[in-house]
Amino acid sequence: MADSQKISSGVQDLINRLHDEGVQAGENEAERVVQKAEKRAAEIMAQARTEAENALTRAQEQIQAERTAVQDALKLAVRDTVLDLKSRLTSNFEMTVKKLVSAELHDKDFLRQMILAIVDRAAPDAGRGQALDLLLSDELFPVDANGDEPLSAFIQNIAHEVVTEGVELRPAGNNKPGIRLRKNQ
């Protein structure tokens, strides 16, 4: 029986050893699988993190590009608005000034004073033997339905005052309002 116990003990040792080796091999395999899974999980996490960072960078670049485009569009719109406003204000100012000047140029007293002031300034040139023509708007030399020139007496009175200065009053030959001075040709 000692042999049988020895055999039985040897079988039991063999079973225990096989069991221990199997358990150890299983634990080793489990650890290897876990390490492999953890490594793969880390790789997946790193790849996901990189992709997320790249997506975030692209989104930020897109946002910046759109922000820049919007700012440029706003600057252009502001510039266009300022130019349009400036143009309109200038145009309105010019029309207002033209109306005021045109109204003043139809005022006989103002026109007489202006002509005399221009002649007074031009007289030194005319006094040096250089005859000058003061060109007045054709509107100041109108002819009415009867063929009369209602402003001709007014123009002649002023002309009489300035002819002695060497300056002649003439129609400008155009419909532009105003007064121009030129050398007599």
PDB file of C-alpha atoms in Angstrom:
ATOM      1  CA  MET A   1       0.000   0.000   0.000  1.00  0.00           C
ATOM      2  CA  ALA A   2       2.856   2.209   0.464  1.00  0.00           C
ATOM      3  CA  ASP A   3       3.410   1.917  -3.196  1.00  0.00           C
ATOM      4  CA  SER A   4      -0.118   2.713  -3.893  1.00  0.00           C
ATOM      5  CA  GLN A   5       0.051   5.669  -1.597  1.00  0.00           C
ATOM      6  CA  LYS A   6       3.239   6.754  -3.200  1.00  0.00           C
ATOM      7  CA  ILE A   7       1.680   6.422  -6.616  1.00  0.00           C
ATOM      8  CA  SER A   8      -1.388   8.135  -5.422  1.00  0.00           C
ATOM      9  CA  SER A   9       0.706  10.871  -3.890  1.00  0.00           C
ATOM     10  CA  GLY A  10       2.752  11.137  -7.127  1.00  0.00           C
ATOM     11  CA  VAL A  11      -0.433  11.362  -9.166  1.00  0.00           C
ATOM     12  CA  GLN A  12      -1.739  13.953  -6.791  1.00  0.00           C
ATOM     13  CA  ASP A  13       1.514  15.881  -7.089  1.00  0.00           C
ATOM     14  CA  LEU A  14       1.264  15.604 -10.855  1.00  0.00           C
ATOM     15  CA  ILE A  15      -2.317  16.834 -10.778  1.00  0.00           C
ATOM     16  CA  ASN A  16      -1.382  19.651  -8.419  1.00  0.00           C
ATOM     17  CA  ARG A  17       1.619  20.587 -10.550  1.00  0.00           C
ATOM     18  CA  LEU A  18      -0.474  20.473 -13.740  1.00  0.00           C
ATOM     19  CA  HIS A  19      -3.135  22.455 -11.987  1.00  0.00           C
ATOM     20  CA  ASP A  20      -0.627  25.030 -10.780  1.00  0.00           C
ATOM     21  CA  GLU A  21       1.029  25.209 -14.198  1.00  0.00           C
ATOM     22  CA  GLY A  22      -2.393  25.561 -15.861  1.00  0.00           C
ATOM     23  CA  VAL A  23      -3.440  28.247 -13.439  1.00  0.00           C
ATOM     24  CA  GLN A  24      -0.097  30.003 -13.883  1.00  0.00           C
ATOM     25  CA  ALA A  25      -0.341  29.707 -17.677  1.00  0.00           C
ATOM     26  CA  GLY A  26      -3.929  31.007 -17.533  1.00  0.00           C
ATOM     27  CA  GLU A  27      -2.917  33.924 -15.339  1.00  0.00           C
ATOM     28  CA  ASN A  28       0.042  34.675 -17.617  1.00  0.00           C
ATOM     29  CA  GLU A  29      -2.221  34.538 -20.677  1.00  0.00           C
ATOM     30  CA  ALA A  30      -4.818  36.672 -18.952  1.00  0.00           C
ATOM     31  CA  GLU A  31      -2.160  39.221 -18.027  1.00  0.00           C
ATOM     32  CA  ARG A  32      -0.833  39.211 -21.614  1.00  0.00           C
ATOM     33  CA  VAL A  33      -4.369  39.702 -22.977  1.00  0.00           C
ATOM     34  CA  VAL A  34      -5.029  42.498 -20.471  1.00  0.00           C
ATOM     35  CA  GLN A  35      -1.720  44.223 -21.339  1.00  0.00           C
ATOM     36  CA  LYS A  36      -2.479  43.858 -25.056  1.00  0.00           C
ATOM     37  CA  ALA A  37      -5.981  45.260 -24.502  1.00  0.00           C
ATOM     38  CA  GLU A  38      -4.630  48.136 -22.385  1.00  0.00           C
ATOM     39  CA  LYS A  39      -2.006  48.907 -25.041  1.00  0.00           C
ATOM     40  CA  ARG A  40      -4.661  48.865 -27.773  1.00  0.00           C
ATOM     41  CA  ALA A  41      -6.950  51.019 -25.633  1.00  0.00           C
ATOM     42  CA  ALA A  42      -4.107  53.510 -25.091  1.00  0.00           C
ATOM     43  CA  GLU A  43      -3.442  53.577 -28.846  1.00  0.00           C
ATOM     44  CA  ILE A  44      -7.139  54.140 -29.561  1.00  0.00           C
ATOM     45  CA  MET A  45      -7.279  56.907 -26.933  1.00  0.00           C
ATOM     46  CA  ALA A  46      -4.158  58.575 -28.344  1.00  0.00           C
ATOM     47  CA  GLN A  47      -5.556  58.374 -31.871  1.00  0.00           C
ATOM     48  CA  ALA A  48      -8.928  59.740 -30.712  1.00  0.00           C
ATOM     49  CA  ARG A  49      -7.174  62.557 -28.815  1.00  0.00           C
ATOM     50  CA  THR A  50      -5.089  63.434 -31.910  1.00  0.00           C
ATOM     51  CA  GLU A  51      -8.167  63.397 -34.145  1.00  0.00           C
ATOM     52  CA  ALA A  52     -10.083  65.546 -31.644  1.00  0.00           C
ATOM     53  CA  GLU A  53      -7.200  68.042 -31.439  1.00  0.00           C
ATOM     54  CA  ASN A  54      -6.964  68.151 -35.247  1.00  0.00           C
ATOM     55  CA  ALA A  55     -10.731  68.670 -35.533  1.00  0.00           C
ATOM     56  CA  LEU A  56     -10.552  71.434 -32.924  1.00  0.00           C
ATOM     57  CA  THR A  57      -7.643  73.101 -34.727  1.00  0.00           C
ATOM     58  CA  ARG A  58      -9.502  72.946 -38.069  1.00  0.00           C
ATOM     59  CA  ALA A  59     -12.637  74.357 -36.443  1.00  0.00           C
ATOM     60  CA  GLN A  60     -10.662  77.210 -34.848  1.00  0.00           C
ATOM     61  CA  GLU A  61      -8.964  77.978 -38.167  1.00  0.00           C
ATOM     62  CA  GLN A  62     -12.348  77.972 -39.927  1.00  0.00           C
ATOM     63  CA  ILE A  63     -13.812  80.249 -37.273  1.00  0.00           C
ATOM     64  CA  GLN A  64     -10.851  82.631 -37.597  1.00  0.00           C
ATOM     65  CA  ALA A  65     -11.136  82.636 -41.400  1.00  0.00           C
ATOM     66  CA  GLU A  66     -14.850  83.391 -41.173  1.00  0.00           C
ATOM     67  CA  ARG A  67     -14.243  86.073 -38.530  1.00  0.00           C
ATOM     68  CA  THR A  68     -11.632  87.695 -40.782  1.00  0.00           C
ATOM     69  CA  ALA A  69     -13.994  87.525 -43.766  1.00  0.00           C
ATOM     70  CA  VAL A  70     -16.796  89.108 -41.734  1.00  0.00           C
ATOM     71  CA  GLN A  71     -14.486  91.867 -40.468  1.00  0.00           C
ATOM     72  CA  ASP A  72     -13.266  92.565 -44.001  1.00  0.00           C
ATOM     73  CA  ALA A  73     -16.852  92.655 -45.267  1.00  0.00           C
ATOM     74  CA  LEU A  74     -17.819  95.038 -42.458  1.00  0.00           C
ATOM     75  CA  LYS A  75     -14.850  97.301 -43.188  1.00  0.00           C
ATOM     76  CA  LEU A  76     -15.797  97.362 -46.863  1.00  0.00           C
ATOM     77  CA  ALA A  77     -19.436  98.085 -46.023  1.00  0.00           C
ATOM     78  CA  VAL A  78     -18.419 100.912 -43.679  1.00  0.00           C
ATOM     79  CA  ARG A  79     -16.064 102.347 -46.311  1.00  0.00           C
ATOM     80  CA  ASP A  80     -18.787 102.170 -48.975  1.00  0.00           C
ATOM     81  CA  THR A  81     -21.303 103.758 -46.608  1.00  0.00           C
ATOM     82  CA  VAL A  82     -18.902 106.566 -45.728  1.00  0.00           C
ATOM     83  CA  LEU A  83     -18.124 107.198 -49.402  1.00  0.00           C
ATOM     84  CA  ASP A  84     -21.823 107.164 -50.298  1.00  0.00           C
ATOM     85  CA  LEU A  85     -22.660 109.486 -47.421  1.00  0.00           C
ATOM     86  CA  LYS A  86     -19.791 111.805 -48.342  1.00  0.00           C
ATOM     87  CA  SER A  87     -20.935 111.851 -51.963  1.00  0.00           C
ATOM     88  CA  ARG A  88     -24.531 112.591 -50.991  1.00  0.00           C
ATOM     89  CA  LEU A  89     -23.530 115.308 -48.529  1.00  0.00           C
ATOM     90  CA  THR A  90     -21.207 116.881 -51.082  1.00  0.00           C
ATOM     91  CA  SER A  91     -23.901 116.744 -53.753  1.00  0.00           C
ATOM     92  CA  ASN A  92     -26.513 118.244 -51.421  1.00  0.00           C
ATOM     93  CA  PHE A  93     -24.056 120.915 -50.306  1.00  0.00           C
ATOM     94  CA  GLU A  94     -23.208 121.774 -53.920  1.00  0.00           C
ATOM     95  CA  MET A  95     -26.894 122.017 -54.864  1.00  0.00           C
ATOM     96  CA  THR A  96     -27.626 124.199 -51.846  1.00  0.00           C
ATOM     97  CA  VAL A  97     -24.676 126.486 -52.561  1.00  0.00           C
ATOM     98  CA  LYS A  98     -25.616 126.708 -56.254  1.00  0.00           C
ATOM     99  CA  LYS A  99     -29.185 127.650 -55.324  1.00  0.00           C
ATOM    100  CA  LEU A 100     -27.983 130.278 -52.863  1.00  0.00           C
ATOM    101  CA  VAL A 101     -25.388 131.681 -55.258  1.00  0.00           C
ATOM    102  CA  SER A 102     -27.844 131.622 -58.149  1.00  0.00           C
ATOM    103  CA  ALA A 103     -30.388 133.495 -56.037  1.00  0.00           C
ATOM    104  CA  GLU A 104     -27.753 136.035 -55.007  1.00  0.00           C
ATOM    105  CA  LEU A 105     -26.611 136.463 -58.609  1.00  0.00           C
ATOM    106  CA  HIS A 106     -30.156 137.490 -59.498  1.00  0.00           C
ATOM    107  CA  ASP A 107     -30.173 140.146 -56.782  1.00  0.00           C
ATOM    108  CA  LYS A 108     -29.300 143.377 -58.603  1.00  0.00           C
ATOM    109  CA  ASP A 109     -27.690 145.098 -55.616  1.00  0.00           C
ATOM    110  CA  PHE A 110     -25.532 142.098 -54.755  1.00  0.00           C
ATOM    111  CA  LEU A 111     -24.578 141.641 -58.421  1.00  0.00           C
ATOM    112  CA  ARG A 112     -23.675 145.325 -58.744  1.00  0.00           C
ATOM    113  CA  GLN A 113     -21.471 145.145 -55.626  1.00  0.00           C
ATOM    114  CA  MET A 114     -19.794 141.970 -56.848  1.00  0.00           C
ATOM    115  CA  ILE A 115     -19.088 143.412 -60.310  1.00  0.00           C
ATOM    116  CA  LEU A 116     -17.665 146.599 -58.817  1.00  0.00           C
ATOM    117  CA  ALA A 117     -15.489 144.578 -56.397  1.00  0.00           C
ATOM    118  CA  ILE A 118     -14.154 142.424 -59.242  1.00  0.00           C
ATOM    119  CA  VAL A 119     -13.488 145.494 -61.384  1.00  0.00           C
ATOM    120  CA  ASP A 120     -11.766 147.186 -58.451  1.00  0.00           C
ATOM    121  CA  ARG A 121      -9.396 144.199 -58.123  1.00  0.00           C
ATOM    122  CA  ALA A 122      -8.912 143.885 -61.888  1.00  0.00           C
ATOM    123  CA  ALA A 123      -8.450 147.619 -62.482  1.00  0.00           C
ATOM    124  CA  PRO A 124      -4.666 147.597 -61.920  1.00  0.00           C
ATOM    125  CA  ASP A 125      -4.262 145.086 -64.790  1.00  0.00           C
ATOM    126  CA  ALA A 126      -6.658 147.052 -66.974  1.00  0.00           C
ATOM    127  CA  GLY A 127      -4.855 150.272 -66.085  1.00  0.00           C
ATOM    128  CA  ARG A 128      -1.617 148.879 -67.561  1.00  0.00           C
ATOM    129  CA  GLY A 129      -3.097 148.882 -71.037  1.00  0.00           C
ATOM    130  CA  GLN A 130      -4.502 145.396 -70.699  1.00  0.00           C
ATOM    131  CA  ALA A 131      -8.235 145.484 -71.486  1.00  0.00           C
ATOM    132  CA  LEU A 132     -10.332 142.961 -69.622  1.00  0.00           C
ATOM    133  CA  ASP A 133     -13.768 141.476 -70.327  1.00  0.00           C
ATOM    134  CA  LEU A 134     -16.081 140.752 -67.456  1.00  0.00           C
ATOM    135  CA  LEU A 135     -18.245 137.899 -68.725  1.00  0.00           C
ATOM    136  CA  LEU A 136     -21.697 137.823 -67.179  1.00  0.00           C
ATOM    137  CA  SER A 137     -24.315 135.122 -67.384  1.00  0.00           C
ATOM    138  CA  ASP A 138     -26.483 135.324 -70.478  1.00  0.00           C
ATOM    139  CA  GLU A 139     -29.446 135.467 -68.080  1.00  0.00           C
ATOM    140  CA  LEU A 140     -28.440 139.069 -67.317  1.00  0.00           C
ATOM    141  CA  PHE A 141     -28.930 140.019 -70.971  1.00  0.00           C
ATOM    142  CA  PRO A 142     -32.463 138.665 -71.533  1.00  0.00           C
ATOM    143  CA  VAL A 143     -34.816 139.815 -74.235  1.00  0.00           C
ATOM    144  CA  ASP A 144     -38.501 139.773 -73.341  1.00  0.00           C
ATOM    145  CA  ALA A 145     -41.444 139.113 -75.695  1.00  0.00           C
ATOM    146  CA  ASN A 146     -41.401 142.761 -76.860  1.00  0.00           C
ATOM    147  CA  GLY A 147     -37.734 142.544 -77.801  1.00  0.00           C
ATOM    148  CA  ASP A 148     -36.746 144.746 -74.871  1.00  0.00           C
ATOM    149  CA  GLU A 149     -33.840 143.985 -72.574  1.00  0.00           C
ATOM    150  CA  PRO A 150     -35.199 144.692 -69.061  1.00  0.00           C
ATOM    151  CA  LEU A 151     -31.806 144.409 -67.377  1.00  0.00           C
ATOM    152  CA  SER A 152     -29.946 146.319 -70.064  1.00  0.00           C
ATOM    153  CA  ALA A 153     -30.342 149.627 -68.214  1.00  0.00           C
ATOM    154  CA  PHE A 154     -28.975 147.973 -65.070  1.00  0.00           C
ATOM    155  CA  ILE A 155     -26.030 146.493 -67.004  1.00  0.00           C
ATOM    156  CA  GLN A 156     -25.437 149.802 -68.810  1.00  0.00           C
ATOM    157  CA  ASN A 157     -25.335 151.709 -65.518  1.00  0.00           C
ATOM    158  CA  ILE A 158     -22.754 149.313 -64.141  1.00  0.00           C
ATOM    159  CA  ALA A 159     -20.891 149.306 -67.450  1.00  0.00           C
ATOM    160  CA  HIS A 160     -20.692 153.095 -67.390  1.00  0.00           C
ATOM    161  CA  GLU A 161     -19.079 152.892 -63.940  1.00  0.00           C
ATOM    162  CA  VAL A 162     -16.501 150.301 -64.979  1.00  0.00           C
ATOM    163  CA  VAL A 163     -15.710 151.164 -68.602  1.00  0.00           C
ATOM    164  CA  THR A 164     -13.583 154.000 -67.397  1.00  0.00           C
ATOM    165  CA  GLU A 165     -11.512 151.346 -65.597  1.00  0.00           C
ATOM    166  CA  GLY A 166     -10.753 149.504 -68.882  1.00  0.00           C
ATOM    167  CA  VAL A 167     -13.132 146.642 -68.184  1.00  0.00           C
ATOM    168  CA  GLU A 168     -16.007 145.752 -70.523  1.00  0.00           C
ATOM    169  CA  LEU A 169     -19.140 143.867 -69.525  1.00  0.00           C
ATOM    170  CA  ARG A 170     -20.190 141.161 -71.997  1.00  0.00           C
ATOM    171  CA  PRO A 171     -22.485 138.157 -72.095  1.00  0.00           C
ATOM    172  CA  ALA A 172     -20.542 134.940 -71.451  1.00  0.00           C
ATOM    173  CA  GLY A 173     -22.152 133.141 -74.386  1.00  0.00           C
ATOM    174  CA  ASN A 174     -23.328 130.225 -72.269  1.00  0.00           C
ATOM    175  CA  ASN A 175     -26.110 129.553 -69.809  1.00  0.00           C
ATOM    176  CA  LYS A 176     -23.841 129.125 -66.815  1.00  0.00           C
ATOM    177  CA  PRO A 177     -24.617 131.498 -63.954  1.00  0.00           C
ATOM    178  CA  GLY A 178     -21.814 133.519 -62.518  1.00  0.00           C
ATOM    179  CA  ILE A 179     -19.161 136.032 -63.453  1.00  0.00           C
ATOM    180  CA  ARG A 180     -15.842 135.393 -65.171  1.00  0.00           C
ATOM    181  CA  LEU A 181     -12.968 137.714 -65.931  1.00  0.00           C
ATOM    182  CA  ARG A 182     -10.732 137.297 -68.980  1.00  0.00           C
ATOM    183  CA  LYS A 183      -8.215 139.289 -70.963  1.00  0.00           C
ATOM    184  CA  ASN A 184      -9.794 141.149 -73.849  1.00  0.00           C
ATOM    185  CA  GLN A 185      -8.986 139.502 -77.159  1.00  0.00           C
TER     186      GLN A 185
END
